[in-house]
mmCIF file of C-alpha atoms and ligand atoms in Angstrom:
data_model
loop_
_atom_site.group_PDB
_atom_site.id
_atom_site.type_symbol
_atom_site.label_atom_id
_atom_site.label_comp_id
_atom_site.label_asym_id
_atom_site.label_seq_id
_atom_site.Cartn_x
_atom_site.Cartn_y
_atom_site.Cartn_z
ATOM 1 C CA MET A 41 -9.590 -18.660 32.436
ATOM 2 C CA GLY A 42 -8.962 -21.810 30.847
ATOM 3 C CA GLU A 43 -5.960 -23.150 29.251
ATOM 4 C CA SER A 44 -7.477 -24.299 25.780
ATOM 5 C CA PRO A 45 -6.531 -22.512 22.614
ATOM 6 C CA VAL A 46 -9.363 -20.368 21.090
ATOM 7 C CA THR A 47 -11.037 -22.403 18.805
ATOM 8 C CA ALA A 48 -10.988 -20.510 15.376
ATOM 9 C CA ASN A 49 -14.045 -22.110 13.841
ATOM 10 C CA SER A 50 -16.554 -22.320 16.678
ATOM 11 C CA SER A 51 -19.898 -21.184 15.703
ATOM 12 C CA LEU A 52 -21.611 -21.402 18.990
ATOM 13 C CA LEU A 53 -21.196 -19.613 22.444
ATOM 14 C CA ILE A 54 -23.034 -20.752 25.561
ATOM 15 C CA ILE A 55 -23.354 -18.937 28.851
ATOM 16 C CA GLY A 56 -25.167 -20.428 31.812
ATOM 17 C CA SER A 57 -24.473 -21.779 35.247
ATOM 18 C CA MET A 58 -21.690 -24.197 36.144
ATOM 19 C CA ALA A 59 -22.695 -25.767 39.465
ATOM 20 C CA PHE A 60 -22.535 -28.207 42.389
ATOM 21 C CA ASP A 61 -25.995 -29.739 42.862
ATOM 22 C CA HIS A 62 -27.416 -31.710 45.748
ATOM 23 C CA LEU A 63 -29.987 -34.065 44.313
ATOM 24 C CA GLU A 64 -32.790 -35.756 46.460
ATOM 25 C CA LEU A 65 -33.725 -38.493 44.059
ATOM 26 C CA PRO A 66 -36.110 -41.683 44.698
ATOM 27 C CA SER A 67 -32.853 -43.699 44.131
ATOM 28 C CA GLY A 68 -30.824 -41.734 46.557
ATOM 29 C CA ASN A 69 -29.394 -38.459 47.655
ATOM 30 C CA PHE A 70 -26.536 -37.197 45.620
ATOM 31 C CA PHE A 71 -24.222 -34.360 47.182
ATOM 32 C CA ASP A 72 -21.694 -32.329 45.188
ATOM 33 C CA VAL A 73 -22.741 -33.492 41.525
ATOM 34 C CA VAL A 74 -21.186 -31.340 39.074
ATOM 35 C CA GLY A 75 -24.114 -29.618 37.117
ATOM 36 C CA GLY A 76 -25.393 -26.227 36.077
ATOM 37 C CA SER A 77 -27.263 -25.175 32.706
ATOM 38 C CA ALA A 78 -24.008 -24.177 30.814
ATOM 39 C CA THR A 79 -22.409 -27.676 31.517
ATOM 40 C CA TYR A 80 -25.328 -29.567 30.460
ATOM 41 C CA ALA A 81 -25.742 -27.505 27.343
ATOM 42 C CA ALA A 82 -22.075 -27.278 26.323
ATOM 43 C CA MET A 83 -21.859 -31.308 26.900
ATOM 44 C CA ALA A 84 -24.941 -31.786 24.741
ATOM 45 C CA ALA A 85 -24.102 -29.189 22.060
ATOM 46 C CA SER A 86 -20.613 -30.788 21.695
ATOM 47 C CA VAL A 87 -21.934 -33.781 20.369
ATOM 48 C CA PHE A 88 -22.740 -31.884 17.078
ATOM 49 C CA ALA A 89 -20.233 -28.806 16.792
ATOM 50 C CA PRO A 90 -17.349 -27.076 18.677
ATOM 51 C CA VAL A 91 -18.575 -24.792 21.488
ATOM 52 C CA ARG A 92 -17.383 -21.691 23.426
ATOM 53 C CA ILE A 93 -18.676 -21.537 26.900
ATOM 54 C CA VAL A 94 -18.836 -18.587 29.353
ATOM 55 C CA ALA A 95 -19.440 -19.008 33.193
ATOM 56 C CA VAL A 96 -17.541 -18.560 36.146
ATOM 57 C CA VAL A 97 -16.502 -21.189 39.119
ATOM 58 C CA GLY A 98 -15.040 -20.851 42.390
ATOM 59 C CA GLU A 99 -11.969 -22.450 43.844
ATOM 60 C CA ASP A 100 -13.848 -25.560 44.765
ATOM 61 C CA PHE A 101 -14.573 -26.599 41.165
ATOM 62 C CA SER A 102 -12.534 -29.452 39.750
ATOM 63 C CA GLY A 103 -10.206 -28.594 37.032
ATOM 64 C CA GLU A 104 -10.505 -32.269 35.883
ATOM 65 C CA VAL A 105 -14.118 -31.385 34.812
ATOM 66 C CA LEU A 106 -12.777 -28.544 32.473
ATOM 67 C CA HIS A 107 -10.228 -30.841 31.136
ATOM 68 C CA ASP A 108 -12.778 -33.383 29.978
ATOM 69 C CA MET A 109 -14.881 -30.550 28.699
ATOM 70 C CA ARG A 110 -11.991 -29.372 26.462
ATOM 71 C CA ASN A 111 -11.691 -33.099 25.306
ATOM 72 C CA ARG A 112 -15.111 -32.910 23.880
ATOM 73 C CA GLY A 113 -14.364 -29.730 21.855
ATOM 74 C CA ILE A 114 -15.662 -27.390 24.323
ATOM 75 C CA ASP A 115 -13.371 -24.217 24.610
ATOM 76 C CA THR A 116 -13.402 -23.146 28.243
ATOM 77 C CA ASN A 117 -11.523 -19.831 27.518
ATOM 78 C CA GLY A 118 -14.661 -18.055 28.758
ATOM 79 C CA VAL A 119 -14.668 -19.889 32.227
ATOM 80 C CA GLU A 120 -13.300 -17.641 35.022
ATOM 81 C CA ARG A 121 -12.185 -19.297 38.230
ATOM 82 C CA VAL A 122 -12.510 -16.789 40.934
ATOM 83 C CA PRO A 123 -11.874 -17.008 44.788
ATOM 84 C CA GLY A 124 -15.231 -18.200 46.496
ATOM 85 C CA LYS A 125 -17.642 -20.881 45.832
ATOM 86 C CA THR A 126 -19.175 -22.298 43.155
ATOM 87 C CA PHE A 127 -22.881 -21.757 42.341
ATOM 88 C CA ARG A 128 -24.911 -24.233 44.264
ATOM 89 C CA TRP A 129 -28.309 -25.637 43.656
ATOM 90 C CA ALA A 130 -30.418 -28.285 45.771
ATOM 91 C CA GLY A 131 -33.612 -29.860 44.484
ATOM 92 C CA ARG A 132 -35.848 -32.712 45.635
ATOM 93 C CA TYR A 133 -37.851 -34.855 42.997
ATOM 94 C CA SER A 134 -41.234 -36.483 43.540
ATOM 95 C CA LYS A 135 -41.133 -40.470 43.548
ATOM 96 C CA ASP A 136 -42.391 -40.766 39.785
ATOM 97 C CA LEU A 137 -39.695 -38.027 39.035
ATOM 98 C CA THR A 138 -42.450 -35.979 37.381
ATOM 99 C CA SER A 139 -42.107 -32.891 39.588
ATOM 100 C CA ARG A 140 -39.315 -31.214 41.546
ATOM 101 C CA GLU A 141 -39.114 -28.692 44.208
ATOM 102 C CA THR A 142 -35.989 -26.381 44.523
ATOM 103 C CA LEU A 143 -34.894 -26.772 48.071
ATOM 104 C CA ASP A 144 -31.922 -24.021 47.728
ATOM 105 C CA THR A 145 -30.215 -21.708 45.273
ATOM 106 C CA GLN A 146 -26.935 -20.174 46.161
ATOM 107 C CA LEU A 147 -25.722 -17.591 43.748
ATOM 108 C CA ASN A 148 -21.954 -17.636 45.267
ATOM 109 C CA VAL A 149 -19.406 -16.502 42.654
ATOM 110 C CA PHE A 150 -22.135 -15.755 40.126
ATOM 111 C CA ALA A 151 -23.522 -12.812 42.365
ATOM 112 C CA GLU A 152 -20.516 -10.601 41.501
ATOM 113 C CA PHE A 153 -19.850 -12.382 37.833
ATOM 114 C CA ARG A 154 -19.639 -9.792 35.044
ATOM 115 C CA PRO A 155 -18.894 -11.855 31.935
ATOM 116 C CA ARG A 156 -16.114 -10.575 29.434
ATOM 117 C CA LEU A 157 -15.772 -12.246 26.174
ATOM 118 C CA PRO A 158 -12.368 -12.728 24.602
ATOM 119 C CA GLU A 159 -12.097 -10.343 21.541
ATOM 120 C CA ALA A 160 -12.072 -13.348 19.036
ATOM 121 C CA TRP A 161 -15.387 -14.677 20.453
ATOM 122 C CA ARG A 162 -17.490 -11.556 19.618
ATOM 123 C CA GLN A 163 -18.302 -12.534 15.977
ATOM 124 C CA THR A 164 -19.721 -15.756 17.232
ATOM 125 C CA PRO A 165 -22.944 -16.185 15.127
ATOM 126 C CA LEU A 166 -25.123 -18.693 17.261
ATOM 127 C CA LEU A 167 -25.754 -17.968 21.134
ATOM 128 C CA LEU A 168 -27.271 -19.903 23.544
ATOM 129 C CA LEU A 169 -28.281 -17.716 26.657
ATOM 130 C CA GLY A 170 -28.624 -20.578 29.042
ATOM 131 C CA ASN A 171 -30.470 -20.094 32.397
ATOM 132 C CA ILE A 172 -28.907 -17.836 34.730
ATOM 133 C CA HIS A 173 -29.688 -14.079 35.698
ATOM 134 C CA PRO A 174 -31.332 -12.342 32.610
ATOM 135 C CA THR A 175 -29.009 -9.204 33.346
ATOM 136 C CA LEU A 176 -25.824 -11.811 32.516
ATOM 137 C CA GLN A 177 -27.685 -13.110 29.284
ATOM 138 C CA THR A 178 -28.073 -9.373 28.234
ATOM 139 C CA ASP A 179 -24.461 -8.530 29.199
ATOM 140 C CA VAL A 180 -23.296 -11.365 26.689
ATOM 141 C CA LEU A 181 -25.769 -10.234 24.131
ATOM 142 C CA ASP A 182 -24.504 -6.859 24.388
ATOM 143 C CA GLN A 183 -20.658 -7.882 23.618
ATOM 144 C CA LEU A 184 -21.738 -9.929 20.412
ATOM 145 C CA ARG A 185 -21.388 -8.322 17.139
ATOM 146 C CA SER A 186 -24.650 -9.097 15.362
ATOM 147 C CA PRO A 187 -25.227 -12.625 16.163
ATOM 148 C CA LYS A 188 -27.393 -14.545 13.547
ATOM 149 C CA PHE A 189 -29.552 -16.406 16.028
ATOM 150 C CA VAL A 190 -30.115 -16.146 19.599
ATOM 151 C CA VAL A 191 -31.618 -18.667 21.654
ATOM 152 C CA ALA A 192 -32.400 -18.301 25.475
ATOM 153 C CA ASP A 193 -33.560 -20.161 28.341
ATOM 154 C CA THR A 194 -34.927 -19.197 31.706
ATOM 155 C CA MET A 195 -36.692 -20.677 34.772
ATOM 156 C CA ASN A 196 -39.372 -19.909 37.473
ATOM 157 C CA PHE A 197 -36.589 -18.672 39.781
ATOM 158 C CA TRP A 198 -35.863 -15.591 37.545
ATOM 159 C CA ILE A 199 -39.534 -15.367 36.107
ATOM 160 C CA LYS A 200 -40.588 -14.718 39.823
ATOM 161 C CA GLY A 201 -37.563 -12.773 40.796
ATOM 162 C CA GLU A 202 -36.239 -10.606 37.811
ATOM 163 C CA PRO A 203 -39.359 -10.052 35.559
ATOM 164 C CA GLU A 204 -38.236 -6.678 34.300
ATOM 165 C CA ALA A 205 -34.508 -7.854 33.550
ATOM 166 C CA LEU A 206 -36.352 -10.710 31.995
ATOM 167 C CA ALA A 207 -38.689 -8.578 30.005
ATOM 168 C CA ALA A 208 -35.663 -6.582 28.510
ATOM 169 C CA MET A 209 -34.199 -9.814 27.564
ATOM 170 C CA LEU A 210 -36.935 -11.326 25.711
ATOM 171 C CA ARG A 211 -37.127 -8.316 23.276
ATOM 172 C CA ARG A 212 -33.836 -9.227 22.129
ATOM 173 C CA ILE A 213 -33.966 -12.892 21.217
ATOM 174 C CA ASP A 214 -35.109 -14.990 18.209
ATOM 175 C CA LEU A 215 -36.279 -17.854 20.214
ATOM 176 C CA LEU A 216 -37.142 -18.796 23.805
ATOM 177 C CA ILE A 217 -37.111 -22.374 25.339
ATOM 178 C CA ILE A 218 -39.171 -22.922 28.700
ATOM 179 C CA ASN A 219 -41.146 -25.516 30.014
ATOM 180 C CA ASP A 220 -44.920 -25.620 30.112
ATOM 181 C CA GLU A 221 -45.054 -24.613 33.965
ATOM 182 C CA GLU A 222 -42.664 -21.552 33.269
ATOM 183 C CA ALA A 223 -44.646 -20.728 30.330
ATOM 184 C CA ARG A 224 -48.029 -20.642 32.149
ATOM 185 C CA LEU A 225 -46.215 -18.676 35.112
ATOM 186 C CA LEU A 226 -44.522 -16.050 32.624
ATOM 187 C CA SER A 227 -47.804 -15.432 30.758
ATOM 188 C CA GLY A 228 -50.524 -16.101 33.492
ATOM 189 C CA ILE A 229 -52.421 -18.056 30.870
ATOM 190 C CA HIS A 230 -53.160 -21.940 31.520
ATOM 191 C CA ASN A 231 -54.074 -22.720 28.067
ATOM 192 C CA ILE A 232 -50.687 -23.707 26.466
ATOM 193 C CA ARG A 233 -51.426 -22.028 22.884
ATOM 194 C CA LYS A 234 -52.793 -18.948 24.218
ATOM 195 C CA ALA A 235 -49.510 -18.749 26.681
ATOM 196 C CA ALA A 236 -47.450 -19.181 23.783
ATOM 197 C CA ARG A 237 -49.112 -16.323 21.693
ATOM 198 C CA ASP A 238 -48.767 -14.171 24.631
ATOM 199 C CA ILE A 239 -45.016 -14.811 25.184
ATOM 200 C CA MET A 240 -44.142 -14.251 21.486
ATOM 201 C CA ALA A 241 -45.836 -11.019 21.568
ATOM 202 C CA ARG A 242 -43.299 -10.184 24.297
ATOM 203 C CA GLY A 243 -40.471 -10.553 21.889
ATOM 204 C CA PRO A 244 -39.181 -14.125 20.733
ATOM 205 C CA LYS A 245 -40.630 -14.779 17.280
ATOM 206 C CA ARG A 246 -40.196 -18.393 18.020
ATOM 207 C CA LEU A 247 -40.776 -20.444 21.227
ATOM 208 C CA VAL A 248 -40.186 -23.976 22.586
ATOM 209 C CA ILE A 249 -42.266 -25.403 25.256
ATOM 210 C CA LYS A 250 -40.559 -28.362 26.983
ATOM 211 C CA ARG A 251 -43.002 -30.905 28.299
ATOM 212 C CA GLY A 252 -40.579 -33.363 30.270
ATOM 213 C CA GLU A 253 -40.912 -36.912 29.270
ATOM 214 C CA HIS A 254 -43.480 -35.878 26.700
ATOM 215 C CA GLY A 255 -41.048 -34.023 24.474
ATOM 216 C CA ALA A 256 -41.551 -30.373 23.305
ATOM 217 C CA LEU A 257 -43.652 -28.032 21.233
ATOM 218 C CA LEU A 258 -42.210 -25.602 18.692
ATOM 219 C CA PHE A 259 -44.192 -22.426 18.006
ATOM 220 C CA ASP A 260 -43.241 -20.301 14.593
ATOM 221 C CA GLU A 261 -44.766 -18.541 11.978
ATOM 222 C CA HIS A 262 -45.556 -21.964 10.422
ATOM 223 C CA GLY A 263 -47.736 -23.145 13.307
ATOM 224 C CA VAL A 264 -46.926 -25.639 15.894
ATOM 225 C CA PHE A 265 -44.692 -28.713 15.725
ATOM 226 C CA ALA A 266 -44.445 -31.549 18.350
ATOM 227 C CA ALA A 267 -41.216 -33.372 19.122
ATOM 228 C CA HIS A 268 -42.208 -36.492 21.021
ATOM 229 C CA GLY A 269 -39.863 -37.571 23.921
ATOM 230 C CA PHE A 270 -38.351 -40.833 23.868
ATOM 231 C CA PRO A 271 -40.104 -43.637 26.403
ATOM 232 C CA LEU A 272 -37.448 -44.694 28.415
ATOM 233 C CA GLU A 273 -37.109 -48.004 30.283
ATOM 234 C CA ASP A 274 -34.748 -46.513 33.138
ATOM 235 C CA GLU A 275 -35.284 -42.922 34.198
ATOM 236 C CA VAL A 276 -32.866 -41.948 36.919
ATOM 237 C CA ASP A 277 -32.416 -38.408 37.061
ATOM 238 C CA PRO A 278 -34.219 -35.553 34.981
ATOM 239 C CA THR A 279 -31.839 -32.742 36.228
ATOM 240 C CA GLY A 280 -30.179 -31.022 33.394
ATOM 241 C CA ALA A 281 -32.599 -32.530 30.889
ATOM 242 C CA GLY A 282 -33.973 -29.009 29.755
ATOM 243 C CA ASP A 283 -30.588 -27.776 29.493
ATOM 244 C CA SER A 284 -29.368 -30.601 27.483
ATOM 245 C CA PHE A 285 -32.463 -30.174 25.137
ATOM 246 C CA ALA A 286 -31.348 -26.518 24.656
ATOM 247 C CA GLY A 287 -27.810 -27.543 24.061
ATOM 248 C CA GLY A 288 -28.869 -30.432 21.693
ATOM 249 C CA PHE A 289 -31.131 -27.936 19.744
ATOM 250 C CA ILE A 290 -28.661 -25.339 19.097
ATOM 251 C CA GLY A 291 -25.788 -27.800 18.559
ATOM 252 C CA TYR A 292 -27.595 -29.245 15.777
ATOM 253 C CA LEU A 293 -28.633 -25.739 14.280
ATOM 254 C CA ALA A 294 -24.588 -25.110 14.246
ATOM 255 C CA THR A 295 -24.572 -27.838 11.551
ATOM 256 C CA MET A 296 -26.952 -26.164 9.236
ATOM 257 C CA LEU A 297 -26.146 -23.489 6.718
ATOM 258 C CA GLU A 298 -29.336 -21.783 7.197
ATOM 259 C CA ILE A 299 -31.914 -21.473 10.049
ATOM 260 C CA THR A 300 -35.030 -22.352 8.195
ATOM 261 C CA PRO A 301 -38.287 -23.687 9.710
ATOM 262 C CA LEU A 302 -37.119 -27.345 8.438
ATOM 263 C CA ALA A 303 -33.823 -26.997 10.240
ATOM 264 C CA LEU A 304 -35.709 -25.898 13.355
ATOM 265 C CA ARG A 305 -38.181 -28.902 13.245
ATOM 266 C CA ARG A 306 -35.119 -31.483 12.806
ATOM 267 C CA ALA A 307 -33.203 -29.571 15.706
ATOM 268 C CA MET A 308 -36.265 -30.202 17.907
ATOM 269 C CA VAL A 309 -35.946 -34.057 17.326
ATOM 270 C CA HIS A 310 -32.225 -33.741 18.047
ATOM 271 C CA GLY A 311 -32.752 -31.916 21.113
ATOM 272 C CA THR A 312 -35.235 -34.382 22.430
ATOM 273 C CA ALA A 313 -33.220 -37.329 21.684
ATOM 274 C CA THR A 314 -29.950 -35.586 23.226
ATOM 275 C CA ALA A 315 -31.959 -34.849 26.404
ATOM 276 C CA SER A 316 -33.476 -38.338 26.775
ATOM 277 C CA PHE A 317 -29.751 -39.706 27.526
ATOM 278 C CA CYS A 318 -29.444 -37.013 30.294
ATOM 279 C CA VAL A 319 -32.221 -38.939 32.252
ATOM 280 C CA GLU A 320 -30.392 -42.144 32.186
ATOM 281 C CA GLY A 321 -27.821 -41.283 34.653
ATOM 282 C CA VAL A 322 -27.371 -39.153 37.760
ATOM 283 C CA GLY A 323 -25.615 -35.594 36.922
ATOM 284 C CA THR A 324 -23.815 -35.300 33.768
ATOM 285 C CA THR A 325 -22.752 -39.145 33.880
ATOM 286 C CA LYS A 326 -24.168 -39.697 30.558
ATOM 287 C CA MET A 327 -23.833 -36.453 28.848
ATOM 288 C CA ALA A 328 -20.147 -36.491 29.684
ATOM 289 C CA THR A 329 -19.423 -39.337 26.844
ATOM 290 C CA LEU A 330 -22.638 -39.010 24.854
ATOM 291 C CA THR A 331 -21.615 -39.440 21.106
ATOM 292 C CA LYS A 332 -23.221 -38.523 17.545
ATOM 293 C CA ALA A 333 -23.852 -42.251 16.717
ATOM 294 C CA GLN A 334 -26.030 -42.791 20.124
ATOM 295 C CA VAL A 335 -27.735 -39.634 19.391
ATOM 296 C CA GLY A 336 -28.511 -40.701 15.683
ATOM 297 C CA ALA A 337 -29.799 -44.098 16.662
ATOM 298 C CA ARG A 338 -32.331 -42.440 19.422
ATOM 299 C CA VAL A 339 -33.522 -39.988 16.551
ATOM 300 C CA ALA A 340 -34.238 -43.157 14.452
ATOM 301 C CA ALA A 341 -36.094 -44.616 17.356
ATOM 302 C CA ILE A 342 -38.008 -41.285 17.916
ATOM 303 C CA ARG A 343 -38.885 -41.363 14.066
ATOM 304 C CA GLU A 344 -40.392 -44.876 14.758
ATOM 305 C CA LEU A 345 -42.703 -43.707 17.204
ATOM 306 C CA TYR A 346 -44.642 -41.710 14.361
ATOM 307 C CA GLU A 347 -44.518 -44.598 11.914
ATOM 308 C CA PHE A 348 -47.913 -45.850 11.048
ATOM 309 C CA GLY A 349 -49.078 -47.739 7.945
ATOM 310 C CA ALA A 350 -45.555 -48.629 7.002
ATOM 311 C CA HIS A 351 -45.489 -51.916 8.668
ATOM 312 C CA SER A 352 -47.933 -54.830 8.062
ATOM 313 C CA MET A 353 -48.996 -55.706 11.427
HETATM 314 P P1 AMP B 427 -32.654 -28.320 34.264
HETATM 315 O O1 AMP B 427 -33.011 -29.518 34.956
HETATM 316 O O2 AMP B 427 -32.541 -28.415 32.738
HETATM 317 O O3 AMP B 427 -33.689 -27.246 34.810
HETATM 318 O O4 AMP B 427 -31.422 -27.682 34.854
HETATM 319 C C1 AMP B 427 -30.951 -28.103 36.193
HETATM 320 C C2 AMP B 427 -29.693 -27.152 36.340
HETATM 321 O O5 AMP B 427 -29.830 -26.097 36.361
HETATM 322 C C3 AMP B 427 -28.758 -27.908 37.754
HETATM 323 O O6 AMP B 427 -27.757 -28.365 37.285
HETATM 324 C C4 AMP B 427 -28.435 -26.516 38.552
HETATM 325 O O7 AMP B 427 -27.317 -26.464 38.716
HETATM 326 C C5 AMP B 427 -28.964 -25.376 37.337
HETATM 327 N N1 AMP B 427 -29.833 -23.995 37.987
HETATM 328 C C6 AMP B 427 -30.773 -24.494 38.781
HETATM 329 N N2 AMP B 427 -31.409 -23.214 39.241
HETATM 330 C C7 AMP B 427 -30.549 -22.338 38.591
HETATM 331 C C8 AMP B 427 -30.829 -21.032 38.505
HETATM 332 N N3 AMP B 427 -31.705 -19.909 39.226
HETATM 333 N N4 AMP B 427 -29.919 -20.322 37.322
HETATM 334 C C9 AMP B 427 -28.951 -21.033 36.853
HETATM 335 N N5 AMP B 427 -28.869 -22.531 36.934
HETATM 336 C C10 AMP B 427 -29.717 -23.002 37.579
#
């Protein structure tokens, strides 16, 4: 367990992977890059609100990273350090960065991990079940006392490998975040609107479908909302952008008194803005120092993308 004091007022708990990634990018190959769904999501969410993180790392994971996370308001008391190796993932990106192939996934210490939440954390109202084995996501959900809002993320690895555990998890959440390719894989339907309807019938009443550089769509009882991605000049590494979106999205919700349809729509734009920074550097380089002012400026820039008629051109 970490050394930080339990933050009494954290309203947000995140579980997911903490990892070492091997990245094959057009700009070169990068080894032992600190990554993981919980790492990216917690860094992103901490821009907006204090965060509690639940994960496991091996003896090879640097204490300095955990220390830096604590300095950003991330409570690491839920991070277990156990004998063995940290989770590892390897991916290769296409030259234009629009697609990637998973080369290797090694669960390592995650294979035996059973999360145990500190008692004081069981009342946390907001929960992000970041991308990890759906059984671990459900384990954490079981330990919380009536959370107010539960968001989950997953990926093709679990959709293909653990369909039953995933189905059980889906029945218990309020909102699912996945990308368009995963939505098609999960539903078996190509049309994105029909795929969304199919997935929402499996449990989550709300659904976010991420569309990479194009942003994300929210489906809820009010219809569909689109948040545009910010067109970047320098795209370096998309790894973790999805997790950073999820972290920014729920981190923003943690600052809201009520989770209304309007709050969800605003969270969509804040999530998109947060994720855009992730892509500008390798690994967590940009996320580790991201500030609220930077995100605010990008939200304003995204808002301008929709501005038509206001300027005389
Ligand atoms: P993203 O680019 O948002 O899909 O997230 C990439 C991050 O997810 C990387 O840092 C990986 O370490 C982590 N990751 C990849 N595959 C998995 C998996 N099957 N379970 C949990 N985390 C994963």
